[in-house]
Amino acid sequence: MRTALEKVRDAPQSTKARILATAEQVFAARGFAGASTREIASQAGVNISSLHYHWESKETLYRAVFEGIYQRILELARSTIPEDLGDRRIDRTAVEHSMEVLFDFFADNPDVAKLLLRRYIENEAEPADIESEVLVPAWKIFDGWIEERGGKSVAGLDVPLFMLTMYIVSMSLVLDSRQATMLIDGRIDDAATRDRVRRFVTGLAPTLLGMRARRST
């Protein structure tokens, strides 16, 4: 039997998918406690009965939003890792490419970044299984990739802290907060500023991993 997210993926124009996309926006703006299924239904252009027909409860919808986000992130990360590496290790170029792809994902989807940061900062109590059943399993996959392919660069590295650092930096820099736009004198929707921030973020990961900068030619 197909899961709810598989149904959404198979039918991206469906009512079910529209409700999920709207829920992502509302949860990003209001958090779990502040959002209501009535508001989500109204913004999605459906009645409340239709919302509950497609998604059992607010908790079910909230969990599906996070599952969908982490599936997208994992697929993006997986797509940046060459399939023909064999026994070779990921080099600086590969790390920079992965970070560039992930940065652009957050920059193109600011509601995702806002939602993940809100969950992290506000420490929402419910649904309590988001971290244990959605976030942690996804992060363990990233852990495995880094430790398996990192070679000497990750020897002795506190991988969870490295991942958390890149996670927070990447998301916080794309949200055009008042402080960020003033300090960097620009917004992410400006091409030059976005390129500047992207280059910083993509260069930060291999630097933290102790990888040497590429020689200029």
Short mmCIF file of C-alpha atoms in Angstrom, two decimals:
data_model
loop_
_atom_site.label_atom_id
_atom_site.label_comp_id
_atom_site.label_asym_id
_atom_site.label_seq_id
_atom_site.Cartn_x
_atom_site.Cartn_y
_atom_site.Cartn_z
CA MET A 1 0.00 0.00 0.00
CA ARG A 2 1.32 3.43 -0.93
CA THR A 3 2.04 5.88 1.85
CA ALA A 4 0.39 9.30 1.99
CA LEU A 5 3.62 10.95 0.82
CA GLU A 6 3.92 8.54 -2.10
CA LYS A 7 0.39 9.50 -3.13
CA VAL A 8 1.35 13.17 -2.97
CA ARG A 9 4.42 12.56 -5.07
CA ASP A 10 2.45 10.58 -7.65
CA ALA A 11 -0.20 13.31 -7.88
CA PRO A 12 1.44 16.69 -7.14
CA GLN A 13 -1.63 18.61 -8.36
CA SER A 14 -4.04 16.69 -6.15
CA THR A 15 -6.03 18.12 -3.26
CA LYS A 16 -3.95 16.01 -0.89
CA ALA A 17 -0.74 17.57 -2.20
CA ARG A 18 -2.18 21.09 -2.11
CA ILE A 19 -3.17 20.69 1.53
CA LEU A 20 0.31 19.42 2.43
CA ALA A 21 2.03 22.32 0.63
CA THR A 22 -0.26 24.82 2.35
CA ALA A 23 0.37 23.18 5.73
CA GLU A 24 4.12 23.63 5.21
CA GLN A 25 3.58 27.37 4.75
CA VAL A 26 1.23 27.75 7.72
CA PHE A 27 3.37 25.69 10.09
CA ALA A 28 6.42 27.72 9.02
CA ALA A 29 4.61 30.95 9.83
CA ARG A 30 2.88 29.91 13.05
CA GLY A 31 4.51 26.77 14.40
CA PHE A 32 2.59 23.68 15.43
CA ALA A 33 0.77 25.25 18.38
CA GLY A 34 -0.22 28.42 16.52
CA ALA A 35 -1.48 26.70 13.36
CA SER A 36 -4.99 25.35 12.97
CA THR A 37 -6.47 22.92 10.51
CA ARG A 38 -9.19 25.47 9.74
CA GLU A 39 -6.61 28.02 8.63
CA ILE A 40 -4.78 25.41 6.55
CA ALA A 41 -8.05 24.30 4.94
CA SER A 42 -9.05 27.89 4.20
CA GLN A 43 -5.72 28.75 2.58
CA ALA A 44 -5.76 25.49 0.60
CA GLY A 45 -9.25 26.26 -0.67
CA VAL A 46 -10.92 23.19 0.81
CA ASN A 47 -13.43 22.65 3.59
CA ILE A 48 -12.38 21.24 6.94
CA SER A 49 -14.03 17.88 6.24
CA SER A 50 -11.96 17.48 3.09
CA LEU A 51 -8.76 18.26 4.99
CA HIS A 52 -9.50 15.60 7.60
CA TYR A 53 -10.47 13.14 4.88
CA HIS A 54 -7.02 13.47 3.31
CA TRP A 55 -5.07 14.02 6.54
CA GLU A 56 -6.40 12.53 9.75
CA SER A 57 -5.30 15.27 12.14
CA LYS A 58 -3.05 18.29 12.60
CA GLU A 59 -0.43 15.97 14.12
CA THR A 60 -0.55 13.67 11.09
CA LEU A 61 -0.19 16.62 8.74
CA TYR A 62 2.68 18.14 10.72
CA ARG A 63 4.59 14.86 10.73
CA ALA A 64 4.00 14.43 6.99
CA VAL A 65 5.42 17.91 6.35
CA PHE A 66 8.65 17.01 8.15
CA GLU A 67 8.89 13.57 6.55
CA GLY A 68 8.46 15.17 3.13
CA ILE A 69 11.12 17.79 3.81
CA TYR A 70 13.72 15.28 4.98
CA GLN A 71 12.98 12.98 2.06
CA ARG A 72 13.65 15.88 -0.31
CA ILE A 73 16.87 16.81 1.50
CA LEU A 74 18.14 13.22 1.49
CA GLU A 75 17.35 12.82 -2.19
CA LEU A 76 19.21 16.02 -3.01
CA ALA A 77 22.21 14.99 -0.93
CA ARG A 78 22.23 11.51 -2.46
CA SER A 79 22.09 12.99 -5.97
CA THR A 80 25.30 14.95 -5.35
CA ILE A 81 27.37 11.91 -4.39
CA PRO A 82 28.96 10.28 -7.47
CA GLU A 83 27.84 6.68 -7.89
CA ASP A 84 31.22 5.57 -9.24
CA LEU A 85 33.37 6.57 -6.27
CA GLY A 86 34.33 3.01 -5.49
CA ASP A 87 36.86 3.08 -2.64
CA ARG A 88 37.78 6.73 -3.24
CA ARG A 89 36.93 9.45 -0.74
CA ILE A 90 34.83 12.52 -1.33
CA ASP A 91 37.11 15.46 -2.12
CA ARG A 92 36.69 19.20 -1.62
CA THR A 93 34.98 19.66 -4.98
CA ALA A 94 32.32 17.08 -4.11
CA VAL A 95 31.72 18.59 -0.67
CA GLU A 96 31.35 22.07 -2.15
CA HIS A 97 28.93 20.77 -4.76
CA SER A 98 26.78 19.06 -2.13
CA MET A 99 26.65 22.20 0.00
CA GLU A 100 25.84 24.34 -3.03
CA VAL A 101 22.88 22.14 -3.93
CA LEU A 102 21.58 22.10 -0.35
CA PHE A 103 22.05 25.86 0.05
CA ASP A 104 20.07 26.53 -3.12
CA PHE A 105 17.33 24.22 -1.88
CA PHE A 106 16.95 26.26 1.32
CA ALA A 107 17.25 29.55 -0.57
CA ASP A 108 14.54 28.47 -3.03
CA ASN A 109 12.34 27.17 -0.20
CA PRO A 110 12.56 29.70 2.65
CA ASP A 111 9.45 28.24 4.30
CA VAL A 112 11.36 24.99 4.75
CA ALA A 113 14.27 26.79 6.39
CA LYS A 114 11.88 28.79 8.58
CA LEU A 115 9.97 25.68 9.62
CA LEU A 116 13.09 23.72 10.54
CA LEU A 117 14.61 26.63 12.46
CA ARG A 118 11.32 27.25 14.26
CA ARG A 119 11.23 23.62 15.36
CA TYR A 120 14.84 23.87 16.51
CA ILE A 121 14.62 27.22 18.33
CA GLU A 122 11.13 27.03 19.80
CA ASN A 123 11.59 23.40 20.84
CA GLU A 124 7.99 22.46 20.09
CA ALA A 125 6.84 19.79 22.51
CA GLU A 126 4.38 18.16 20.12
CA PRO A 127 4.39 15.95 18.17
CA ALA A 128 7.16 14.53 20.32
CA ASP A 129 8.24 11.81 17.87
CA ILE A 130 9.39 14.21 15.12
CA GLU A 131 12.97 14.18 16.37
CA SER A 132 13.21 10.49 17.26
CA GLU A 133 11.35 9.06 14.26
CA VAL A 134 12.02 11.58 11.47
CA LEU A 135 15.02 13.82 12.15
CA VAL A 136 17.41 11.41 13.87
CA PRO A 137 17.07 8.59 11.27
CA ALA A 138 17.73 11.11 8.48
CA TRP A 139 20.76 12.50 10.27
CA LYS A 140 22.14 9.00 10.81
CA ILE A 141 22.15 8.55 7.04
CA PHE A 142 24.18 11.76 6.67
CA ASP A 143 26.46 10.56 9.47
CA GLY A 144 27.09 7.34 7.59
CA TRP A 145 27.91 9.11 4.35
CA ILE A 146 30.36 11.48 6.04
CA GLU A 147 32.14 8.78 8.04
CA GLU A 148 32.23 6.32 5.14
CA ARG A 149 33.50 8.76 2.53
CA GLY A 150 35.29 11.39 4.57
CA GLY A 151 38.57 9.54 5.06
CA LYS A 152 41.23 11.42 7.02
CA SER A 153 39.19 14.61 6.91
CA VAL A 154 36.70 13.28 9.44
CA ALA A 155 39.14 11.43 11.69
CA GLY A 156 38.42 12.70 15.19
CA LEU A 157 35.67 15.00 13.90
CA ASP A 158 32.55 15.46 16.01
CA VAL A 159 30.27 14.70 13.07
CA PRO A 160 26.96 15.62 14.76
CA LEU A 161 28.31 19.06 15.72
CA PHE A 162 29.70 19.57 12.21
CA MET A 163 26.34 18.67 10.69
CA LEU A 164 24.43 20.86 13.13
CA THR A 165 26.71 23.81 12.38
CA MET A 166 26.20 23.55 8.62
CA TYR A 167 22.48 22.92 9.10
CA ILE A 168 21.93 26.08 11.15
CA VAL A 169 24.27 28.30 9.11
CA SER A 170 22.70 27.27 5.80
CA MET A 171 19.13 27.86 6.96
CA SER A 172 19.67 31.03 8.95
CA LEU A 173 21.47 32.83 6.12
CA VAL A 174 18.66 32.39 3.59
CA LEU A 175 15.86 33.92 5.66
CA ASP A 176 16.76 37.59 5.14
CA SER A 177 16.40 38.43 8.80
CA ARG A 178 16.79 42.09 9.74
CA GLN A 179 20.19 41.43 11.30
CA ALA A 180 21.50 39.38 8.38
CA THR A 181 20.43 41.81 5.67
CA MET A 182 22.00 44.71 7.55
CA LEU A 183 25.27 42.92 8.29
CA ILE A 184 25.82 41.51 4.81
CA ASP A 185 24.21 44.54 3.14
CA GLY A 186 21.95 42.55 0.86
CA ARG A 187 19.11 40.09 0.47
CA ILE A 188 19.11 36.52 -0.84
CA ASP A 189 16.72 37.46 -3.63
CA ASP A 190 19.50 39.68 -5.01
CA ALA A 191 21.62 37.53 -7.35
CA ALA A 192 24.96 39.03 -6.30
CA THR A 193 24.21 38.63 -2.58
CA ARG A 194 22.96 35.08 -3.06
CA ASP A 195 26.13 34.17 -4.95
CA ARG A 196 28.28 35.73 -2.23
CA VAL A 197 26.50 33.88 0.57
CA ARG A 198 26.47 30.61 -1.40
CA ARG A 199 30.23 30.79 -1.95
CA PHE A 200 30.79 31.37 1.76
CA VAL A 201 28.57 28.47 2.84
CA THR A 202 29.93 26.04 0.26
CA GLY A 203 33.50 26.90 1.26
CA LEU A 204 32.80 26.63 4.98
CA ALA A 205 32.07 22.88 5.01
CA PRO A 206 35.39 21.68 3.50
CA THR A 207 37.25 24.27 5.60
CA LEU A 208 35.74 22.82 8.78
CA LEU A 209 36.71 19.38 7.49
CA GLY A 210 40.31 20.53 7.15
CA MET A 211 40.37 20.11 3.38
CA ARG A 212 42.91 22.21 1.54
CA ALA A 213 41.73 24.99 -0.73
CA ARG A 214 41.95 24.26 -4.42
CA ARG A 215 44.93 25.76 -6.16
CA SER A 216 44.14 28.59 -8.53
CA THR A 217 45.20 28.03 -12.12
#
